[in-house]
Amino acid sequence: EVVMTQSPATLSVSPGERATLSCRASQSISSNLAWYQQKPGQAPRLLIYSASTRATGIPARFSGSGSGTEFTLTISSLQSEDFAVYYCQQSNKWPPLTFGGGTKVEIK
Amino acid sequence: EVQLLESGGGLVQPGGSLRLSCAVSGFIFNTYAMSWVRQAPGKGLEWVSAISSSGASTYYADSVKGRFTISRDDSKNTLYLQMNSLRAEDTAIYYCAKDGRGNYISYFDYWGQGTLVTVSS
């Protein structure tokens, strides 16, 4: 099983600042990585797939990078609606598909 | 507009059974693989099961293998999850999710709103 590890668990950021979230895979997953955003009481929403491709309708302030075992989600200038929990998910080696434990982005 | 609507959740005793349904619209159902993903209260996301677009191939997490069965009815545009021998640790919100690449299990571009399953005596 590919273990996905996200850091930090919680990130405190002021509105307008840049946020950088990390996701590490226990083995190489090429670029088969997706990022999701989840707000309280809502289903997850796809942000990024194939490590760096923004999903339909996702603002340009969200960007993804990385390949192999190290990945990053960057939010260039945090807006109020961006405070949420973010998950990474690999699909290179399955079953099982695996998610990271999540990073909560909170208001500083 | 793509829509996924789960139903069938509820309170069930340990050892009991439930069948979840996910009615979909807005896309050609029989050309996409589908999955179930769950989230225990206050916890992260856990993939549970997936089914190919044809229904010929199914996949399960070890935690549910032998107890859960995924299926689909393309004539009804509906995905199912039959859950047997339920345990307290199966308590979670269950989401159905559409694959983003068609018949390849990859990422999930659309999710339902979820249905809560509570296993308790």
XYZ file of N, CA and C in Angstrom:
687
model
N 0.826 -1.203 0.000
C 0.000 0.000 0.000
C 0.860 1.251 0.000
N 0.496 2.217 -0.821
C 1.214 3.493 -0.862
C 0.678 4.387 0.254
N 1.545 4.756 1.158
C 1.161 5.629 2.269
C 1.410 7.085 1.875
N 0.391 7.907 2.058
C 0.491 9.329 1.738
C 0.560 10.116 3.044
N 1.564 10.961 3.178
C 1.769 11.734 4.399
C 1.713 13.219 4.072
N 0.801 13.919 4.715
C 0.655 15.357 4.486
C 1.220 16.154 5.659
N 1.803 17.285 5.324
C 2.321 18.177 6.358
C 2.165 19.630 5.923
N 1.993 20.542 6.900
C 1.729 20.222 8.309
C 0.299 19.744 8.488
N -0.047 19.320 9.673
C -1.427 18.924 9.940
C -2.344 20.139 9.952
N -1.825 21.236 10.476
C -2.561 22.501 10.518
C -1.641 23.618 10.066
N -2.182 24.503 9.253
C -1.424 25.637 8.736
C -2.220 26.900 9.034
N -1.625 27.806 9.788
C -2.281 29.069 10.130
C -1.751 30.166 9.213
N -2.657 30.751 8.456
C -2.261 31.723 7.434
C -3.212 32.924 7.478
N -2.667 34.095 7.241
C -3.500 35.293 7.163
C -4.063 35.443 5.759
N -5.268 35.993 5.631
C -5.823 36.242 4.292
C -4.857 37.074 3.459
N -4.714 36.684 2.193
C -3.806 37.382 1.292
C -2.408 36.781 1.251
N -2.087 35.966 2.240
C -0.778 35.339 2.269
C -0.754 34.070 1.420
N 0.445 33.573 1.220
C 0.673 32.355 0.440
C 0.662 31.145 1.373
N 0.058 30.063 0.915
C 0.047 28.817 1.685
C 0.692 27.722 0.859
N 1.555 26.966 1.512
C 2.231 25.854 0.847
C 1.983 24.571 1.637
N 1.341 23.614 0.982
C 0.983 22.344 1.612
C 1.804 21.234 0.953
N 2.251 20.290 1.764
C 3.105 19.215 1.255
C 2.421 17.862 1.363
N 2.772 16.989 0.438
C 2.260 15.623 0.403
C 3.410 14.730 -0.049
N 3.674 13.686 0.718
C 4.772 12.775 0.408
C 4.226 11.363 0.263
N 4.674 10.666 -0.788
C 4.290 9.276 -1.002
C 5.394 8.345 -0.526
N 4.998 7.180 -0.030
C 5.973 6.225 0.503
C 6.778 5.535 -0.596
N 6.326 5.654 -1.831
C 7.061 5.172 -3.002
C 6.673 6.038 -4.179
N 7.422 5.936 -5.242
C 7.165 6.798 -6.384
C 5.767 6.542 -6.962
N 5.041 7.635 -7.206
C 3.711 7.535 -7.808
C 3.638 8.316 -9.117
N 4.809 8.584 -9.697
C 4.874 9.379 -10.927
C 4.138 10.699 -10.694
N 3.204 11.036 -11.576
C 2.401 12.257 -11.385
C 0.944 11.934 -11.095
N 0.689 10.729 -10.606
C -0.685 10.278 -10.374
C -1.194 10.730 -9.015
N -1.310 12.044 -8.880
C -1.703 12.641 -7.617
C -2.783 13.681 -7.843
N -3.759 13.669 -6.949
C -4.835 14.662 -6.978
C -4.916 15.364 -5.624
N -5.438 16.582 -5.665
C -5.682 17.372 -4.459
C -7.172 17.713 -4.390
N -7.707 17.657 -3.167
C -9.103 17.982 -2.925
C -9.203 19.001 -1.796
N -10.258 19.778 -1.851
C -10.608 20.720 -0.793
C -11.918 20.261 -0.166
N -11.973 20.285 1.160
C -13.225 19.939 1.825
C -13.542 20.970 2.897
N -14.731 21.519 2.811
C -15.228 22.456 3.818
C -16.188 21.714 4.740
N -16.380 22.218 5.967
C -17.247 21.516 6.926
C -18.635 21.253 6.361
N -19.086 20.011 6.518
C -20.420 19.640 6.079
C -20.572 19.466 4.580
N -19.480 19.543 3.849
C -19.547 19.411 2.395
C -18.712 18.222 1.917
N -19.033 17.778 0.707
C -18.225 16.749 0.067
C -16.903 17.349 -0.403
N -15.900 16.524 -0.582
C -14.643 17.029 -1.157
C -14.865 17.578 -2.572
N -14.011 18.498 -2.964
C -14.044 19.080 -4.306
C -12.668 18.906 -4.934
N -12.652 18.439 -6.158
C -11.383 18.252 -6.866
C -10.772 19.596 -7.231
N -9.503 19.771 -6.859
C -8.767 20.987 -7.220
C -7.771 20.737 -8.346
N -6.955 19.727 -8.166
C -5.807 19.451 -9.032
C -5.769 17.958 -9.331
N -5.449 17.582 -10.559
C -5.183 16.178 -10.889
C -3.907 16.101 -11.722
N -3.403 14.902 -11.837
C -2.110 14.695 -12.518
C -1.042 15.630 -11.967
N -1.095 15.839 -10.674
C -0.125 16.628 -9.895
C -0.172 18.126 -10.142
N -0.529 18.549 -11.357
C -0.398 19.979 -11.652
C -1.500 20.558 -12.535
N -2.477 19.770 -12.914
C -3.546 20.256 -13.795
C -4.740 20.706 -12.960
N -5.111 21.963 -13.108
C -6.277 22.460 -12.374
C -7.562 21.876 -12.949
N -8.459 21.494 -12.050
C -9.765 20.995 -12.480
C -10.609 22.153 -13.013
N -11.668 21.806 -13.684
C -12.559 22.812 -14.269
C -13.087 23.765 -13.211
N -12.955 25.058 -13.477
C -13.513 26.066 -12.593
C -12.666 26.421 -11.382
N -11.511 25.820 -11.254
C -10.644 26.102 -10.103
C -9.803 27.358 -10.388
N -9.803 28.317 -9.459
C -9.082 29.561 -9.690
C -7.577 29.354 -9.861
N -6.961 30.276 -10.588
C -5.538 30.158 -10.903
C -4.643 30.310 -9.679
N -5.186 30.789 -8.560
C -4.354 30.920 -7.354
C -3.974 29.550 -6.768
N -4.659 28.508 -7.209
C -4.315 27.150 -6.795
C -3.364 26.539 -7.822
N -2.233 26.037 -7.350
C -1.320 25.364 -8.256
C -0.697 24.153 -7.576
N -0.414 23.141 -8.383
C 0.196 21.934 -7.880
C 1.500 21.660 -8.595
N 2.423 21.030 -7.872
C 3.705 20.690 -8.477
C 4.233 19.411 -7.838
N 5.273 18.875 -8.477
C 5.931 17.688 -7.941
C 5.739 16.467 -8.800
N 6.554 15.460 -8.515
C 6.440 14.153 -9.158
C 7.265 13.165 -8.343
N 7.014 11.897 -8.565
C 7.747 10.899 -7.790
C 7.155 10.726 -6.407
N 7.812 11.279 -5.400
C 7.335 11.117 -4.027
C 7.012 12.428 -3.318
N 7.361 13.561 -3.893
C 7.182 14.841 -3.223
C 6.279 15.755 -4.049
N 5.244 16.259 -3.398
C 4.250 17.081 -4.080
C 3.896 18.283 -3.224
N 3.485 19.350 -3.894
C 3.128 20.587 -3.205
C 1.867 21.181 -3.814
N 0.991 21.650 -2.943
C -0.157 22.466 -3.349
C 0.115 23.869 -2.822
N 0.058 24.835 -3.706
C 0.286 26.232 -3.330
C -0.966 27.045 -3.599
N -1.349 27.815 -2.609
C -2.429 28.791 -2.774
C -1.758 30.144 -2.698
N -1.758 30.871 -3.801
C -0.871 32.027 -3.905
C -1.290 33.183 -2.993
N -2.580 33.414 -2.849
C -3.079 34.508 -2.013
C -4.403 34.055 -1.418
N -4.346 33.663 -0.155
C -5.514 33.024 0.452
C -6.721 33.950 0.526
N -7.833 33.444 0.069
C -9.113 34.132 0.188
C -9.895 33.499 1.326
N -10.909 34.189 1.806
C -11.675 33.696 2.949
C -12.297 32.329 2.671
N -12.677 32.097 1.422
C -13.326 30.835 1.070
C -12.334 29.670 0.945
N -11.048 29.936 1.093
C -10.036 28.881 0.948
C -9.716 28.189 2.269
N -10.244 28.705 3.367
C -9.964 28.073 4.649
C -10.799 26.795 4.730
N -10.077 25.659 4.798
C -10.710 24.354 4.623
C -9.658 23.282 4.927
N -10.045 22.028 4.736
C -9.104 20.919 4.841
C -8.754 20.451 3.431
N -7.481 20.165 3.210
C -7.002 19.741 1.893
C -6.416 18.336 1.992
N -6.796 17.499 1.040
C -6.325 16.114 0.990
C -5.612 15.842 -0.333
N -4.549 15.050 -0.264
C -3.950 14.515 -1.479
C -4.364 13.046 -1.616
N -4.306 12.537 -2.856
C -4.736 11.163 -3.136
C -3.921 10.612 -4.297
N -3.412 9.390 -4.133
C -2.629 8.782 -5.213
C -3.445 7.721 -5.938
N -3.154 7.582 -7.223
C -3.821 6.556 -8.025
C -2.816 5.805 -8.889
N -1.560 5.800 -8.473
C -0.545 5.109 -9.271
C -0.537 3.608 -9.039
N -0.717 3.222 -7.766
C -0.682 1.808 -7.426
C -1.893 1.517 -6.538
N -2.778 0.697 -7.086
C -4.032 0.388 -6.379
C -4.523 -0.972 -6.803
N -5.460 -1.624 -6.090
C -5.993 -1.089 -4.823
C -4.983 -1.258 -3.699
N -5.097 -0.438 -2.652
C -6.121 0.581 -2.529
C -5.681 1.939 -3.045
N -6.625 2.733 -3.515
C -6.391 4.153 -3.665
C -6.200 4.701 -2.264
N -5.261 5.617 -2.094
C -4.985 6.107 -0.754
C -4.942 7.623 -0.705
N -5.425 8.146 0.428
C -5.452 9.577 0.695
C -4.446 9.903 1.795
N -3.976 11.144 1.779
C -3.235 11.651 2.911
C -4.186 11.981 4.053
N -3.610 12.265 5.210
C -4.416 12.531 6.389
C -5.040 13.911 6.434
N -4.635 14.773 5.511
C -5.247 16.098 5.422
C -4.423 17.194 6.073
N -4.543 18.386 5.537
C -3.978 19.604 6.128
C -5.113 20.601 6.299
N -5.288 21.061 7.523
C -6.309 22.072 7.789
C -5.675 23.448 7.657
N -6.222 24.267 6.786
C -5.751 25.642 6.624
C -6.705 26.540 7.400
N -6.186 27.168 8.432
C -7.019 28.006 9.286
C -6.550 29.448 9.267
N -7.450 30.318 9.701
C -7.153 31.740 9.716
C -6.214 32.065 10.868
N -5.154 32.775 10.551
C -4.200 33.193 11.583
C -4.694 34.436 12.295
N -25.681 19.192 -16.147
C -25.029 19.285 -14.846
C -24.900 17.893 -14.230
N -23.694 17.563 -13.816
C -23.457 16.266 -13.181
C -24.014 16.288 -11.761
N -24.774 15.244 -11.435
C -25.318 15.111 -10.085
C -25.187 13.673 -9.622
N -24.838 13.508 -8.351
C -24.781 12.202 -7.712
C -25.551 12.322 -6.411
N -26.504 11.429 -6.192
C -27.363 11.528 -5.018
C -27.407 10.182 -4.305
N -26.767 10.134 -3.128
C -26.748 8.910 -2.339
C -27.997 8.793 -1.469
N -28.323 7.558 -1.156
C -29.421 7.274 -0.238
C -29.179 5.909 0.397
N -29.953 5.614 1.428
C -29.886 4.293 2.033
C -29.166 4.221 3.360
N -28.564 5.321 3.784
C -27.874 5.310 5.064
C -28.858 5.260 6.226
N -28.313 5.062 7.410
C -29.162 5.019 8.595
C -28.460 4.335 9.740
N -29.249 4.065 10.785
C -28.741 3.392 11.979
C -28.960 1.888 11.842
N -27.915 1.119 12.081
C -28.006 -0.334 11.986
C -27.203 -0.945 13.128
N -27.652 -2.079 13.598
C -26.944 -2.772 14.682
C -25.707 -3.494 14.145
N -24.718 -3.684 15.008
C -23.547 -4.473 14.588
C -23.983 -5.838 14.077
N -23.359 -6.248 12.957
C -23.736 -7.498 12.317
C -24.828 -7.350 11.287
N -25.447 -6.188 11.240
C -26.538 -5.959 10.303
C -26.078 -5.601 8.901
N -27.061 -5.306 8.049
C -26.795 -5.003 6.646
C -27.495 -3.722 6.223
N -26.936 -3.088 5.209
C -27.539 -1.927 4.569
C -27.151 -1.954 3.101
N -27.995 -1.369 2.255
C -27.620 -1.179 0.860
C -27.706 0.305 0.541
N -26.580 0.848 0.134
C -26.539 2.245 -0.291
C -26.760 2.327 -1.799
N -27.400 3.396 -2.217
C -27.608 3.669 -3.632
C -27.055 5.042 -3.971
N -26.659 5.202 -5.213
C -26.186 6.494 -5.715
C -26.767 6.684 -7.108
N -27.746 7.553 -7.208
C -28.374 7.850 -8.488
C -27.631 8.993 -9.157
N -27.256 8.797 -10.408
C -26.440 9.794 -11.095
C -27.173 10.343 -12.310
N -26.788 11.538 -12.713
C -27.316 12.158 -13.919
C -26.298 13.157 -14.438
N -26.488 13.550 -15.703
C -25.635 14.581 -16.277
C -24.391 14.076 -16.981
N -24.200 12.756 -17.027
C -23.085 12.194 -17.784
C -23.458 10.779 -18.223
N -22.685 10.237 -19.146
C -22.960 8.896 -19.670
C -22.407 7.886 -18.684
N -23.289 7.401 -17.820
C -22.899 6.590 -16.662
C -22.050 5.391 -17.059
N -22.440 4.690 -18.126
C -21.771 3.427 -18.443
C -20.401 3.589 -19.091
N -19.906 4.820 -19.143
C -18.555 5.047 -19.664
C -17.573 5.454 -18.576
N -18.035 5.438 -17.312
C -17.172 5.865 -16.211
C -17.106 4.835 -15.102
N -15.879 4.606 -14.611
C -15.719 3.875 -13.366
C -16.268 4.720 -12.219
N -16.659 4.039 -11.153
C -17.228 4.723 -9.998
C -16.640 4.142 -8.722
N -16.641 4.944 -7.675
C -16.110 4.504 -6.392
C -17.018 4.919 -5.240
N -16.796 4.256 -4.114
C -17.330 4.684 -2.824
C -16.146 5.079 -1.943
N -16.281 6.222 -1.289
C -15.274 6.739 -0.373
C -16.000 7.080 0.915
N -15.410 6.760 2.064
C -16.080 7.057 3.327
C -15.227 7.949 4.218
N -15.911 8.544 5.191
C -15.246 9.454 6.118
C -15.857 9.266 7.497
N -15.106 8.674 8.394
C -15.566 8.514 9.767
C -15.678 9.888 10.432
N -16.521 10.028 11.430
C -16.726 11.339 12.071
C -15.421 11.975 12.532
N -15.139 13.169 12.030
C -13.938 13.901 12.416
C -12.645 13.370 11.848
N -12.737 12.415 10.916
C -11.532 11.785 10.357
C -11.352 12.120 8.882
N -10.322 11.520 8.290
C -10.011 11.761 6.894
C -10.781 10.855 5.951
N -10.395 10.909 4.693
C -11.073 10.159 3.644
C -10.460 8.775 3.480
N -11.321 7.781 3.266
C -10.876 6.403 3.054
C -11.594 5.823 1.843
N -10.843 5.436 0.830
C -11.435 4.757 -0.316
C -11.939 3.385 0.117
N -13.143 3.028 -0.342
C -13.775 1.782 0.070
C -13.807 0.755 -1.059
N -14.278 1.192 -2.235
C -14.502 0.241 -3.310
C -14.629 0.970 -4.632
N -14.339 0.265 -5.716
C -14.480 0.822 -7.054
C -15.008 -0.245 -8.002
N -15.626 0.226 -9.090
C -16.157 -0.674 -10.112
C -15.856 -0.079 -11.478
N -15.472 -0.921 -12.405
C -15.158 -0.447 -13.747
C -16.427 0.008 -14.463
N -16.242 0.657 -15.582
C -17.392 1.189 -16.323
C -18.326 0.068 -16.788
N -17.768 -1.081 -17.109
C -18.585 -2.205 -17.578
C -19.192 -2.999 -16.432
N -18.652 -2.802 -15.237
C -19.084 -3.595 -14.094
C -18.355 -4.908 -13.964
N -17.491 -5.217 -14.914
C -16.822 -6.512 -14.925
C -15.742 -6.625 -13.853
N -15.181 -5.488 -13.450
C -14.103 -5.497 -12.461
C -14.502 -4.697 -11.238
N -14.230 -5.292 -10.084
C -14.520 -4.614 -8.821
C -13.291 -4.694 -7.920
N -13.166 -3.713 -7.041
C -11.998 -3.593 -6.189
C -12.459 -3.142 -4.807
N -11.740 -3.612 -3.782
C -12.142 -3.311 -2.415
C -10.938 -3.003 -1.532
N -11.164 -2.159 -0.542
C -10.199 -1.986 0.531
C -10.200 -3.257 1.375
N -9.051 -3.575 1.944
C -8.954 -4.774 2.780
C -9.944 -4.730 3.937
N -10.224 -3.525 4.434
C -11.090 -3.373 5.603
C -12.536 -3.794 5.334
N -12.927 -3.884 4.073
C -14.321 -4.229 3.754
C -14.429 -5.466 2.872
N -13.307 -5.988 2.419
C -13.318 -7.133 1.504
C -14.026 -8.321 2.151
N -14.911 -8.920 1.383
C -15.669 -10.052 1.882
C -16.943 -9.676 2.603
N -17.108 -8.400 2.913
C -18.323 -7.938 3.610
C -19.144 -6.998 2.736
N -18.484 -6.197 1.908
C -19.166 -5.219 1.058
C -19.119 -5.683 -0.393
N -20.165 -5.327 -1.147
C -20.214 -5.637 -2.572
C -20.670 -4.403 -3.341
N -19.860 -3.989 -4.301
C -20.212 -2.866 -5.160
C -20.827 -3.401 -6.447
N -21.813 -2.675 -6.957
C -22.443 -3.069 -8.210
C -23.027 -1.836 -8.878
N -23.449 -2.004 -10.108
C -24.055 -0.889 -10.835
C -25.154 -1.408 -11.733
N -26.160 -0.562 -11.953
C -27.254 -0.859 -12.876
C -27.283 0.285 -13.873
N -26.709 0.052 -15.039
C -26.617 1.118 -16.026
C -27.982 1.512 -16.578
N -28.951 0.625 -16.539
C -30.293 0.959 -17.020
C -30.981 1.958 -16.089
N -30.532 1.987 -14.839
C -31.106 2.906 -13.857
C -30.141 4.026 -13.493
N -28.989 4.064 -14.131
C -27.962 5.065 -13.792
C -27.706 5.113 -12.285
N -27.517 3.941 -11.698
C -27.394 3.850 -10.252
C -26.246 2.938 -9.843
N -25.512 3.400 -8.856
C -24.416 2.659 -8.232
C -24.895 2.165 -6.875
N -24.433 0.990 -6.480
C -24.853 0.417 -5.205
C -23.657 -0.006 -4.366
N -23.900 -0.081 -3.059
C -22.940 -0.695 -2.149
C -23.734 -1.518 -1.142
N -23.623 -2.831 -1.263
C -24.251 -3.728 -0.297
C -23.269 -3.951 0.838
N -23.695 -3.621 2.048
C -22.821 -3.715 3.212
C -23.384 -4.740 4.183
N -22.654 -5.804 4.409
C -23.051 -6.864 5.333
C -22.087 -6.939 6.506
N -22.500 -7.645 7.539
C -21.649 -7.848 8.729
C -21.047 -6.535 9.208
N -21.892 -5.532 9.331
C -21.401 -4.204 9.682
C -20.821 -4.155 11.083
N -19.805 -3.325 11.220
C -19.088 -3.148 12.481
C -19.147 -1.687 12.896
N -18.855 -1.434 14.160
C -18.860 -0.056 14.648
C -17.898 0.813 13.842
N -16.791 0.245 13.439
C -15.787 1.011 12.695
C -16.197 1.333 11.258
N -17.330 0.820 10.825
C -17.871 1.190 9.509
C -18.701 2.471 9.580
N -18.907 2.984 10.785
C -19.657 4.227 10.951
C -18.943 5.363 10.227
N -19.637 5.995 9.303
C -19.020 7.034 8.474
C -20.060 7.653 7.548
N -19.686 8.766 6.962
C -20.406 9.281 5.804
C -19.849 8.557 4.582
N -20.739 8.041 3.760
C -20.331 7.328 2.549
C -20.650 8.196 1.341
N -19.608 8.470 0.559
C -19.753 9.259 -0.654
C -19.603 8.366 -1.880
N -20.428 8.585 -2.882
C -20.116 7.998 -4.175
C -19.373 9.059 -4.977
N -18.489 8.590 -5.843
C -17.625 9.510 -6.580
C -17.401 8.995 -7.995
N -17.432 9.904 -8.913
C -17.243 9.605 -10.339
C -15.760 9.717 -10.699
N -15.283 8.741 -11.455
C -13.895 8.836 -11.883
C -13.723 9.913 -12.945
N -12.581 10.578 -12.911
C -12.332 11.676 -13.829
C -11.812 11.257 -15.181
N -11.484 9.968 -15.347
C -10.833 9.562 -16.583
C -11.587 8.500 -17.361
N -12.816 8.218 -16.975
C -13.534 7.206 -17.734
C -13.373 5.849 -17.108
N -12.843 4.897 -17.848
C -12.756 3.549 -17.331
C -11.445 3.279 -16.632
N -10.818 4.291 -16.096
C -9.570 4.080 -15.387
C -9.720 4.631 -13.986
N -9.447 3.858 -12.997
C -9.585 4.312 -11.612
C -8.477 5.309 -11.329
N -8.850 6.555 -11.126
C -7.798 7.575 -10.983
C -8.169 8.578 -9.898
N -8.727 9.690 -10.296
C -9.141 10.713 -9.344
C -10.643 10.909 -9.491
N -11.204 11.668 -8.579
C -12.655 11.802 -8.517
C -13.054 13.240 -8.820
N -13.740 13.444 -9.940
C -14.069 14.819 -10.321
C -15.445 15.273 -9.848
N -16.295 14.333 -9.482
C -17.591 14.691 -8.906
C -17.909 13.749 -7.755
N -18.512 14.332 -6.709
C -18.868 13.593 -5.515
C -20.341 13.849 -5.193
N -20.959 12.866 -4.568
C -22.280 13.091 -4.017
C -22.183 13.835 -2.701
N -23.331 14.099 -2.099
C -23.349 14.846 -0.840
C -23.117 13.940 0.367
N -23.170 12.622 0.131
C -22.890 11.668 1.195
C -24.139 11.196 1.919
N -24.042 9.979 2.463
C -25.107 9.429 3.289
C -24.462 8.826 4.532
N -25.050 9.107 5.685
C -24.452 8.700 6.960
C -24.898 7.296 7.341
N -23.918 6.465 7.640
C -24.168 5.122 8.156
C -23.658 5.069 9.588
N -24.537 4.708 10.506
C -24.166 4.590 11.913
C -24.396 3.155 12.354
N -23.339 2.517 12.837
C -23.438 1.134 13.308
C -23.314 1.147 14.829
N -24.424 0.865 15.482
C -24.450 0.949 16.936
C -25.615 0.140 17.479
N -25.428 -0.375 18.670
C -26.515 -1.108 19.320
C -27.300 -0.184 20.244
